[in-house]
XYZ file of C-alpha atoms in Angstrom:
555
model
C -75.378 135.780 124.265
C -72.503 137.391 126.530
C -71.738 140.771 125.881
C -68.360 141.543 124.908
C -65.991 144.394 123.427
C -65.994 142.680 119.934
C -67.473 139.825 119.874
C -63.783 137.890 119.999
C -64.807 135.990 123.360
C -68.191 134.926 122.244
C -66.952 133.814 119.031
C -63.637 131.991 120.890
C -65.278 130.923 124.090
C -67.779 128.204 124.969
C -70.474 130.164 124.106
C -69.937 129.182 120.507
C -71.163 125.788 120.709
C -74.648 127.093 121.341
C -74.236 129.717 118.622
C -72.759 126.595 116.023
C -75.887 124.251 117.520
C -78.177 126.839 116.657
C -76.811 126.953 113.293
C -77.059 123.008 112.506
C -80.212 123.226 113.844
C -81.846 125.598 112.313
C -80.575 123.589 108.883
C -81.836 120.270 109.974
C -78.197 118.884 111.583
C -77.041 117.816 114.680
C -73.761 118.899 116.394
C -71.632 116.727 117.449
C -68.230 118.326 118.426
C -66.372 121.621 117.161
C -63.225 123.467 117.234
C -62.086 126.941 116.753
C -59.729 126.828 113.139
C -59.662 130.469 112.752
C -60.203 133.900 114.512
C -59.860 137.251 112.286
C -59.959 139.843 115.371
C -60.230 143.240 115.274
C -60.117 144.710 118.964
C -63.211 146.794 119.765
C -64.708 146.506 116.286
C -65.601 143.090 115.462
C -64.249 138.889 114.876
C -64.955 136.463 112.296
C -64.064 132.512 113.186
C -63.668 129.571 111.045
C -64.532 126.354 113.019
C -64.143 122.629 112.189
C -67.430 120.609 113.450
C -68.570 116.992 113.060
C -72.137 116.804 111.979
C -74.717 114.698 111.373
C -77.716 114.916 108.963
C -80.521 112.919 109.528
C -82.935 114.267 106.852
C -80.635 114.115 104.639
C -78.213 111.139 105.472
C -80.640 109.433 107.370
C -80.782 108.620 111.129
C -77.760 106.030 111.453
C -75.481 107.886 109.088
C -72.067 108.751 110.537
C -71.327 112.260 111.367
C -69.096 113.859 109.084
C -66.604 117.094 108.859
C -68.181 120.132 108.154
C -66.908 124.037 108.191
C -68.954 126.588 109.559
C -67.676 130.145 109.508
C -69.212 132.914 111.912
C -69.100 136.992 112.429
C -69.530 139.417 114.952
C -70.031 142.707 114.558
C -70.585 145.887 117.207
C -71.300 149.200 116.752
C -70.600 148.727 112.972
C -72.061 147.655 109.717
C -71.671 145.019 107.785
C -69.781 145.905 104.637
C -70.263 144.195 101.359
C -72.566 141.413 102.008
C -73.719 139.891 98.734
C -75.593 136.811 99.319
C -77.141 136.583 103.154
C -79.569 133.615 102.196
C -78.215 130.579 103.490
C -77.241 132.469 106.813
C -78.715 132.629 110.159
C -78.237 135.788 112.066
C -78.631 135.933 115.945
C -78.402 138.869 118.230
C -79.170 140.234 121.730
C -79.308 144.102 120.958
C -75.954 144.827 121.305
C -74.036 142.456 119.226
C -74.702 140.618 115.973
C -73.685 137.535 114.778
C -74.372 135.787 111.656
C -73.342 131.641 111.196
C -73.029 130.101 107.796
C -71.812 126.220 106.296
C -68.828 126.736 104.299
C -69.159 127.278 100.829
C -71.902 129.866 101.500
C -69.940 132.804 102.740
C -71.706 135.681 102.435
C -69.389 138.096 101.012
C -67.945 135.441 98.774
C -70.581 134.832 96.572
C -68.895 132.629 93.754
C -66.992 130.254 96.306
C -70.440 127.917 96.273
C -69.620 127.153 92.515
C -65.892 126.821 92.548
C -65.804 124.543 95.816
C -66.477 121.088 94.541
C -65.846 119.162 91.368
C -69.067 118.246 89.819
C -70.000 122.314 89.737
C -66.649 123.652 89.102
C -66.613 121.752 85.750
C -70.068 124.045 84.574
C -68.471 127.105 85.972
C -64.993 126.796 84.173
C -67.312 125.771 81.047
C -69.289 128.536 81.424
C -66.345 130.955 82.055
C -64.943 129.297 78.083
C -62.099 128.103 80.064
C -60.821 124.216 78.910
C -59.008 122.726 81.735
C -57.473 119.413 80.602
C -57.371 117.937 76.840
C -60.532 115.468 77.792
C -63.448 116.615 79.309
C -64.209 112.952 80.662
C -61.030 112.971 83.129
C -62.451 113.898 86.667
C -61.352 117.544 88.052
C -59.744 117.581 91.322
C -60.277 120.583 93.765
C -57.869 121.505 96.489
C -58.746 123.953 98.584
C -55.402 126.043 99.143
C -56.708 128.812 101.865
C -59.781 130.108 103.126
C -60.048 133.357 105.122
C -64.081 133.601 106.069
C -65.687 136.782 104.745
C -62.321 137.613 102.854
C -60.901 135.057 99.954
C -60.495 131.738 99.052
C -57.886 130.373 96.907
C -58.875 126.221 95.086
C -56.440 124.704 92.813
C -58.609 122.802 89.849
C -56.601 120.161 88.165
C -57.424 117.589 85.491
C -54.791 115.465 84.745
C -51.794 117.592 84.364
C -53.649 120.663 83.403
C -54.117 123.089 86.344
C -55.968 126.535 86.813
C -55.864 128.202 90.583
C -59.524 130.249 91.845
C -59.362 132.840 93.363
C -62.474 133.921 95.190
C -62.709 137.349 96.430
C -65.157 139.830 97.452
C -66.692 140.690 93.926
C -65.893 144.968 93.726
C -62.312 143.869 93.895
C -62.115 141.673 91.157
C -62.204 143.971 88.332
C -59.375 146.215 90.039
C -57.172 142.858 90.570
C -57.606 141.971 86.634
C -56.218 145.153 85.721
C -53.494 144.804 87.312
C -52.172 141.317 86.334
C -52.935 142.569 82.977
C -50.430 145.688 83.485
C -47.929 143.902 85.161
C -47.734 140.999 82.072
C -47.787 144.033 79.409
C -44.336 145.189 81.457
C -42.505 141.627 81.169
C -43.654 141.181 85.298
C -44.077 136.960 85.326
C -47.128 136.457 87.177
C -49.773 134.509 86.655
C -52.361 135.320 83.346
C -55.636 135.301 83.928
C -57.811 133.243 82.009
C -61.181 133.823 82.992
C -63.391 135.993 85.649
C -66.563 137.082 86.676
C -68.023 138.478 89.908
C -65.418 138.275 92.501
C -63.664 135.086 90.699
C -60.600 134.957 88.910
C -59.300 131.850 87.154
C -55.294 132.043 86.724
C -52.467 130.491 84.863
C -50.610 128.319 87.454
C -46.777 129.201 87.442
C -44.061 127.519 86.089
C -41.025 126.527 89.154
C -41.605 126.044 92.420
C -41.780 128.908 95.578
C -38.846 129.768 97.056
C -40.165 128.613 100.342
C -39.653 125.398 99.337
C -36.649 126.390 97.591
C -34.682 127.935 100.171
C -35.260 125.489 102.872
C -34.104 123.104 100.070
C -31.325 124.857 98.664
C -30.737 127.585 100.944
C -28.910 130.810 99.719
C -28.405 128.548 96.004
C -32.276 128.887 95.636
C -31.887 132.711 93.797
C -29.712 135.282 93.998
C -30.309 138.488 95.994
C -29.890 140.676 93.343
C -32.526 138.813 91.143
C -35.038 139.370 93.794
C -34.108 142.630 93.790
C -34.395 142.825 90.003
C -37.668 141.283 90.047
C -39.234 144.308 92.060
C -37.216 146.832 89.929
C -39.563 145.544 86.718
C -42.591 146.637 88.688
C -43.650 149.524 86.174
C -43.607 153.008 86.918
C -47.270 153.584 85.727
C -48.148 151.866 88.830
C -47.350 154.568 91.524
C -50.431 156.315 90.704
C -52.329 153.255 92.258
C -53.365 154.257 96.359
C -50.902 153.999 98.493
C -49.601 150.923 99.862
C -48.889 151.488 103.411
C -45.824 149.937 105.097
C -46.369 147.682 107.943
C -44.284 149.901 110.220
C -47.711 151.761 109.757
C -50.084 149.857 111.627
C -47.924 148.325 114.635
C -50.096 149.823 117.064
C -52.602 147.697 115.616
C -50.893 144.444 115.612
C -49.517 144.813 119.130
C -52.919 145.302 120.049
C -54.108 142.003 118.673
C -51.416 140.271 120.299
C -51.266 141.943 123.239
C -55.354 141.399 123.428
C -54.652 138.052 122.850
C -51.564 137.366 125.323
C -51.438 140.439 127.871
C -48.615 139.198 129.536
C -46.355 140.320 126.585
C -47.973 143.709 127.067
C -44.610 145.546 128.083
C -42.426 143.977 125.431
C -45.069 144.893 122.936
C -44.929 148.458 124.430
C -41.686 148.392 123.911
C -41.325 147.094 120.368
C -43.668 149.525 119.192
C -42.461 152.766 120.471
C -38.473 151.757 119.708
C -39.713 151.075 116.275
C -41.445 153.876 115.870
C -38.984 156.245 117.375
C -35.999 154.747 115.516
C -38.607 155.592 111.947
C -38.280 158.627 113.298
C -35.085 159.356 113.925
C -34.174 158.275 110.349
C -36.438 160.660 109.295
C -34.001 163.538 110.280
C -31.551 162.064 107.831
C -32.670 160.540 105.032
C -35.831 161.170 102.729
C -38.651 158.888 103.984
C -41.110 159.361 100.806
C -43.020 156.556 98.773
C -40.411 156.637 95.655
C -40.644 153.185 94.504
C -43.452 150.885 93.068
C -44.016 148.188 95.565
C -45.303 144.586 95.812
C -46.779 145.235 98.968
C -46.432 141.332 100.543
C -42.949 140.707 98.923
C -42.038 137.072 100.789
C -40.700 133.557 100.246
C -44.434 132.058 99.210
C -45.043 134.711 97.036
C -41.970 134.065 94.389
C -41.375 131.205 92.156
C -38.137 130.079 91.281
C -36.935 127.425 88.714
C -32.904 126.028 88.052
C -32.285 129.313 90.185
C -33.580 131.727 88.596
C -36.621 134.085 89.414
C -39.340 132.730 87.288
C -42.850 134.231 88.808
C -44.545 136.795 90.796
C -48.015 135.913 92.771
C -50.745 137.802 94.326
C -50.482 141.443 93.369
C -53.109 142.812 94.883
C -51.197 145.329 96.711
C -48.791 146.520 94.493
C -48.570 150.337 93.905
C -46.462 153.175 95.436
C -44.229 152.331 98.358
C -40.446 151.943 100.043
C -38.211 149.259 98.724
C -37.124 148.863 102.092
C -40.644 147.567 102.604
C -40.540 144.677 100.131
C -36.933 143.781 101.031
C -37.513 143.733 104.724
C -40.960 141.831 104.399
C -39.125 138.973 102.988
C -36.493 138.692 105.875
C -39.093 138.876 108.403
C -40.687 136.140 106.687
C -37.612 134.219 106.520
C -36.176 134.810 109.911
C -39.726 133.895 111.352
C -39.036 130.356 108.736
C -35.681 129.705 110.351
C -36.940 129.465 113.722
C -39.039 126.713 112.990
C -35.689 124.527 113.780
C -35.181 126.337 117.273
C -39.033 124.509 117.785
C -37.942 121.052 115.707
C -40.828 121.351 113.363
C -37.665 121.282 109.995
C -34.464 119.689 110.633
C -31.313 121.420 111.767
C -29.642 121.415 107.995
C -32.835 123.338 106.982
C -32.843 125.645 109.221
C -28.975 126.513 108.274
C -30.126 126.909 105.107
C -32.226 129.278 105.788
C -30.258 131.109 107.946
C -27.663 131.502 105.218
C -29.956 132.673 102.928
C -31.024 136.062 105.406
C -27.462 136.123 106.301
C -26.158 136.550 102.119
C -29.794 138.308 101.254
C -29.842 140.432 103.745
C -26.092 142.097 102.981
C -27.165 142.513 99.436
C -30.040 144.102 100.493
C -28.418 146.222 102.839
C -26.696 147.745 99.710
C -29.707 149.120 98.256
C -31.800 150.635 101.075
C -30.584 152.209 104.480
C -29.249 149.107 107.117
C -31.511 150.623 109.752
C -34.467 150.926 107.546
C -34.129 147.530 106.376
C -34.127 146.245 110.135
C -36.665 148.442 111.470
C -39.232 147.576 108.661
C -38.509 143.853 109.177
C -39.346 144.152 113.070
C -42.386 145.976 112.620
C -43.625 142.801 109.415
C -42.606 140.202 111.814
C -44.684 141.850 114.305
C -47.871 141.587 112.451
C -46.690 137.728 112.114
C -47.159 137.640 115.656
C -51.211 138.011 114.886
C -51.351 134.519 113.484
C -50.570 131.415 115.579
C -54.014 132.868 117.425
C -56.199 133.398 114.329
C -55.044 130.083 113.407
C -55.518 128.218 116.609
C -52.121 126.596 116.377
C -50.909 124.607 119.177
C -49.236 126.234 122.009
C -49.954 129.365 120.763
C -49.163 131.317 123.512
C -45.626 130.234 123.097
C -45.327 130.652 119.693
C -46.376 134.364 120.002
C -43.823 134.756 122.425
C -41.520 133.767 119.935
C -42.087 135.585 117.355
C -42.157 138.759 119.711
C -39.180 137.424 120.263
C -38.099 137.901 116.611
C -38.955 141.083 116.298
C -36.928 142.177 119.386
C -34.397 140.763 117.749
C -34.498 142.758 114.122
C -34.486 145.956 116.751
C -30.945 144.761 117.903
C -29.923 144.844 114.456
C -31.173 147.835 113.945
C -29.127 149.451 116.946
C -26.351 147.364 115.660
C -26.582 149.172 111.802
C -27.037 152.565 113.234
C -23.661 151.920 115.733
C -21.915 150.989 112.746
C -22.939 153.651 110.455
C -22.011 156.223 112.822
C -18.791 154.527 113.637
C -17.533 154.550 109.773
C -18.492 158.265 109.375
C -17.188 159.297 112.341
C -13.556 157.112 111.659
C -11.531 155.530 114.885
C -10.230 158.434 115.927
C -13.852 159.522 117.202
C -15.077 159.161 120.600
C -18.503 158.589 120.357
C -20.179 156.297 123.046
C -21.608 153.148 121.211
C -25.514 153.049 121.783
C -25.059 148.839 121.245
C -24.260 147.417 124.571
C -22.891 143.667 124.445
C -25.526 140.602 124.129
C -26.808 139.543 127.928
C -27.093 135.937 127.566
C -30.130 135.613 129.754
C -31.699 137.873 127.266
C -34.559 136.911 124.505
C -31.948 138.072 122.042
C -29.423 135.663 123.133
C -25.545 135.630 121.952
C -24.250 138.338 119.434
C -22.597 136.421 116.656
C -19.514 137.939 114.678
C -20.547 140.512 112.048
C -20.511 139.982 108.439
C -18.593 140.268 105.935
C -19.009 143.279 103.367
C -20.611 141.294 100.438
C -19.217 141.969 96.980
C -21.590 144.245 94.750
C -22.336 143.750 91.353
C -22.959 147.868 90.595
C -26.464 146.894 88.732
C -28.246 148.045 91.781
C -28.070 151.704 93.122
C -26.806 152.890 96.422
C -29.771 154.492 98.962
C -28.722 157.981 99.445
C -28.080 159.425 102.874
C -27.684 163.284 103.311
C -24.595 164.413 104.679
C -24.790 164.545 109.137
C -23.010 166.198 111.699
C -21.293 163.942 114.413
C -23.623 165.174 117.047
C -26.654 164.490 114.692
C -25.575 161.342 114.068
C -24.892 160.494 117.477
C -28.205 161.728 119.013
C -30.194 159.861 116.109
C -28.805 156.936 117.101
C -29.164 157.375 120.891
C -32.892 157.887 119.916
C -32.687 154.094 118.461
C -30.775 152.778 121.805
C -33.230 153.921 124.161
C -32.063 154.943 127.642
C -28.615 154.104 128.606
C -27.872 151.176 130.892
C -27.603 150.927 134.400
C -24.439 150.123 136.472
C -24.095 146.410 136.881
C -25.479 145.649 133.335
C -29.231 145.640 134.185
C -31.387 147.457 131.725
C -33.644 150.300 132.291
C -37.196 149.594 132.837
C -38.927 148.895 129.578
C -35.725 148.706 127.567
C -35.259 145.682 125.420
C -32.506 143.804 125.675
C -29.375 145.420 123.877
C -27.649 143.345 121.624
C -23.688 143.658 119.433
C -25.221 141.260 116.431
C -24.865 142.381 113.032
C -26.309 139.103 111.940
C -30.548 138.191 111.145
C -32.325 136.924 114.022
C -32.652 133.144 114.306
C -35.889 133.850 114.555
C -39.341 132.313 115.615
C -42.341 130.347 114.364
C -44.132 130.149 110.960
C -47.534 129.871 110.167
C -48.600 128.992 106.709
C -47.775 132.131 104.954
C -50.299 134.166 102.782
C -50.372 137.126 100.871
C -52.076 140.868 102.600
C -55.245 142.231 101.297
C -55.089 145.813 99.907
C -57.192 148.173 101.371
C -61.267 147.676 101.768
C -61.642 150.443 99.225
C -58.850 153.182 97.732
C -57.464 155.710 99.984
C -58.089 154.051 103.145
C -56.470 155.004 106.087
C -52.748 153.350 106.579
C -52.983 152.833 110.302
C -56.145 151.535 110.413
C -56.013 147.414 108.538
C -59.085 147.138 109.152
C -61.092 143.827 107.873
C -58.421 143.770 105.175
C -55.917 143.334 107.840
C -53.259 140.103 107.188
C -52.803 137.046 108.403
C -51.446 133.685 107.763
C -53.913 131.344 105.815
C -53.693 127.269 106.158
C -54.626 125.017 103.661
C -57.856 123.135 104.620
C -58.428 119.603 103.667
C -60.706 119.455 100.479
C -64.291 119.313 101.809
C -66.723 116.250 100.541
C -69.555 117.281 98.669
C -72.773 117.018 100.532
């Protein structure tokens, strides 16, 4: 095998096909083709990959049958061990003294040791029966299994259905489970809508589906109609104080060191940019540090985005995957759903929704985001959502979309974008508390066309507030405060001519969200491996965008 920092080239590379024709082998198959589906990397530590294969199986199938689809999941490890491996039977592990890899058939994950009787109809029916849980009114009506995500070695969500009677499975790593039951049961005992869960055991919990629809669908239907602002808002405002003595959920301003590392592992021509993003965001944190109170005082979702709610005649009507809820900044949960969004809108800009959607959407960050913008600081709000659509950047890789150099690009390009805003909030802030009389060089230079952030639309208009929501509180500044805070934001002036400094990003006069880049299929973060974990270090529990895989034929 060829040596590598992590594994992530061995795993990615051609050297995979012998590691996958080892595999089939080994079990009696033979390999026809393959293709990377999925690549969890963690740079210097170690990679799992999902792969789609066509094999063949002559013992079993005999020696004419066709080849069929098959997914085989793989992990690499260095210099670390494997956490939390519960069933290692139906594995093969190879390795050359300095890295490990071990190669299973999807459903046998190792660290997912109920997915095997969840996965397919005939046994899901005994487990559900086992569990005491009824699915449909008659037993005799066949149970359909969709297979919603699957992220190897972390979770896997199935919807079962039997007529119109549906539960959803969710398969995780079985010391979580108990933790994850607790809190749905918390959260319903507050009035919280999310799902009730009906059954578990081991690392498997059965839940309630929810009543509505999710507001991704609903927004790129119905655009800012969908819900109102203030509901969302609402929503995380029921989140009940008992729950800030869970750990700590870290924001994802946090770990941006880590994401642009992924990316920039991943694309190193976006290096700079990434250099860039990173150290403006981080600086700009910083700076608001000096003026307002930073602290965890809210309880969190922790993944607060359009996927996650479920709305119904437009109103708010469920909450999913709580996994990560606990103490935290509201700024975090409001700004994780415009990142989502913006990254949404942009799927227009690469014609994969129509232009009216993609207004829709727009309109929706453009009326959320002013409501929102009432509640926490303007600057926060931007800041945090640069730093979330950064770790977006992570996934058209993992999931082997295509072109996925470009769309990292683009979403980079997002994220640049939220930083203009945030330069653009901070101008404006100082420029109301300083009043027109005050001469106070603007840190927000006008839009260069030729720029990734493109044209600087009009600003907004103050949005009307309803007064159920309270202001954030800023402490009282001096002008020269204020004005060096913001300079911090800004970066280092501009040149004469117009040309920006070396490693600046591209300034920017918009008040208005991004337009924003690519999409994956959106998915909810993992909490921490255990409680207490470090915040800037993800880790395996690091998160991605999951896709929905193709329901897999029994075998």
């Amino acid at each position: 095998m060829s040596r590598t920092q992590d594994g992530s080239e061995l795993l990615t590379g051609p050297g995979a096909g012998g590691l996958l024709r080892s595999a089939v082998g080994n079990s009696g198959g033979v390999l026809h083709s393959w293709q990377l589906d999925h690549v969890d990397h963690r740079p210097g530590r170690s990679t799992k990959a999902l792969y789609r294969t066509m094999v063949s199986w002559p013992e079993l199938d005999g020696p004419q049958a066709p080849a069929r689809e098959e997914l085989f999941g793989a992990s690499a490890h260095i210099g670390e061990r494997e956490k939390n491996l519960y069933v290692a039977e139906q594995t093969l592990v190879m390795t050359d003294g300095d890295i490990n890899v071990r190669v299973w058939r999807y459903p046998h994950d190792p660290w997912l040791p109920m997915l095997p009787l969840v996965c397919y109809p005939d046994v899901v029916g005994r487990t559900l029966h086992d569990l005491g849980v009824a699915l449909g009114p008659d037993p005799a009506v066949p149970i359909a299994i969709d297979v919603v995500s699957y992220r190897p070695g972390r979770r896997a969500v199935l919807r079962a259905s039997q007529g119109d009677h549906a539960v959803f499975l969710k398969v995780m790593r079985p010391h979580r489970s108990e933790e994850i039951v607790e809190r749905h049961q918390r959260l319903l005992a507050a009035g919280v809508p999310v799902p009730a869960v009906v059954a578990h055991h081991n690392g498997l919990v059965v839940l309630e589906e929810l009543p509505g629809r999710p507001l991704a669908r609903a927004v790129i239907d119905e655009g800012v109609d969908a819900c109102r602002a203030e509901d969302l808002v609402a929503l995380l405002d029921r989140l009940p104080a008992s729950m800030y003595t869970l750990p700590l959920r870290p924001p994802w301003t946090d770990s941006v060191d880590f994401y642009a590392g992924i990316v920039s592992s991943s694309v190193p021509s976006l290096g700079p940019r990434l250099d860039a993003l990173v150290r403006t965001i981080r600086e700009g944190l910083g700076a608001l540090e000096q003026r307002i109170d930073m602290g965890p005082h809210d309880v969190v979702h922790g993944d607060f985005y359009e996927a996650q709610v479920f709305v119904q005649d437009g109103k708010v009507v469920g909450l999913l995957d709580i996994d990560t809820v606990g103490p935290g900044r509201r700024s975090d949960d409001l700004a994780c759903l415009l990142a989502h969004l913006s990254v949404l809108a942009d799927y227009g800009n690469a014609g994969r929704i129509d232009r009216t959607m993609q207004e829709r959407v727009e309109g929706a960050i453009h009326s959320w985001r002013t409501v929102f913008a009432d509640r926490v600081d303007p600057t926060e709000l931007a800041l945090r959502s640069a730093g979330v659509v950064l770790s977006l950047a992570t996934g058209p890789h993992r999931q082997q979309e295509a072109s996925w150099e470009a769309a990292t690009e683009a979403i980079v390009r997002v994220a640049e974008e939220w930083v203009s805003q945030a330069r653009a909030a901070e101008s404006e802030r100082i420029a109301a508390a300083s009043g027109p009389a005050a001469q106070i060089p603007s840190p927000v230079q006008p839009a260069d066309p030729d720029s990734p952030s493109g044209v600087a639309p009009q600003p907004p208009a103050p949005a009307e507030q309803d007064g159920t929501q309270p202001q954030a509180q800023v402490q009282p500044e001096s002008q020269s405060q204020s004005q060096s805070q913001s300079q911090s934001l800004a970066g280092s002036p501009p040149q004469p001519g117009g040309a920006s400094p070396s490693g600046a990003l591209p300034q920017s006069a918009s008040s208005t969200p991004p337009p924003a880049a690519r999409l994956p299929h959106p998915v909810a973060a993992e909490a921490p491996e255990a409680p207490g974990a470090p915040a800037a270090t993800p880790g395996d529990e690091s998160p991605t965008q999951e896709r929905r895989i193709d329901t897999i034929q029994p075998y």
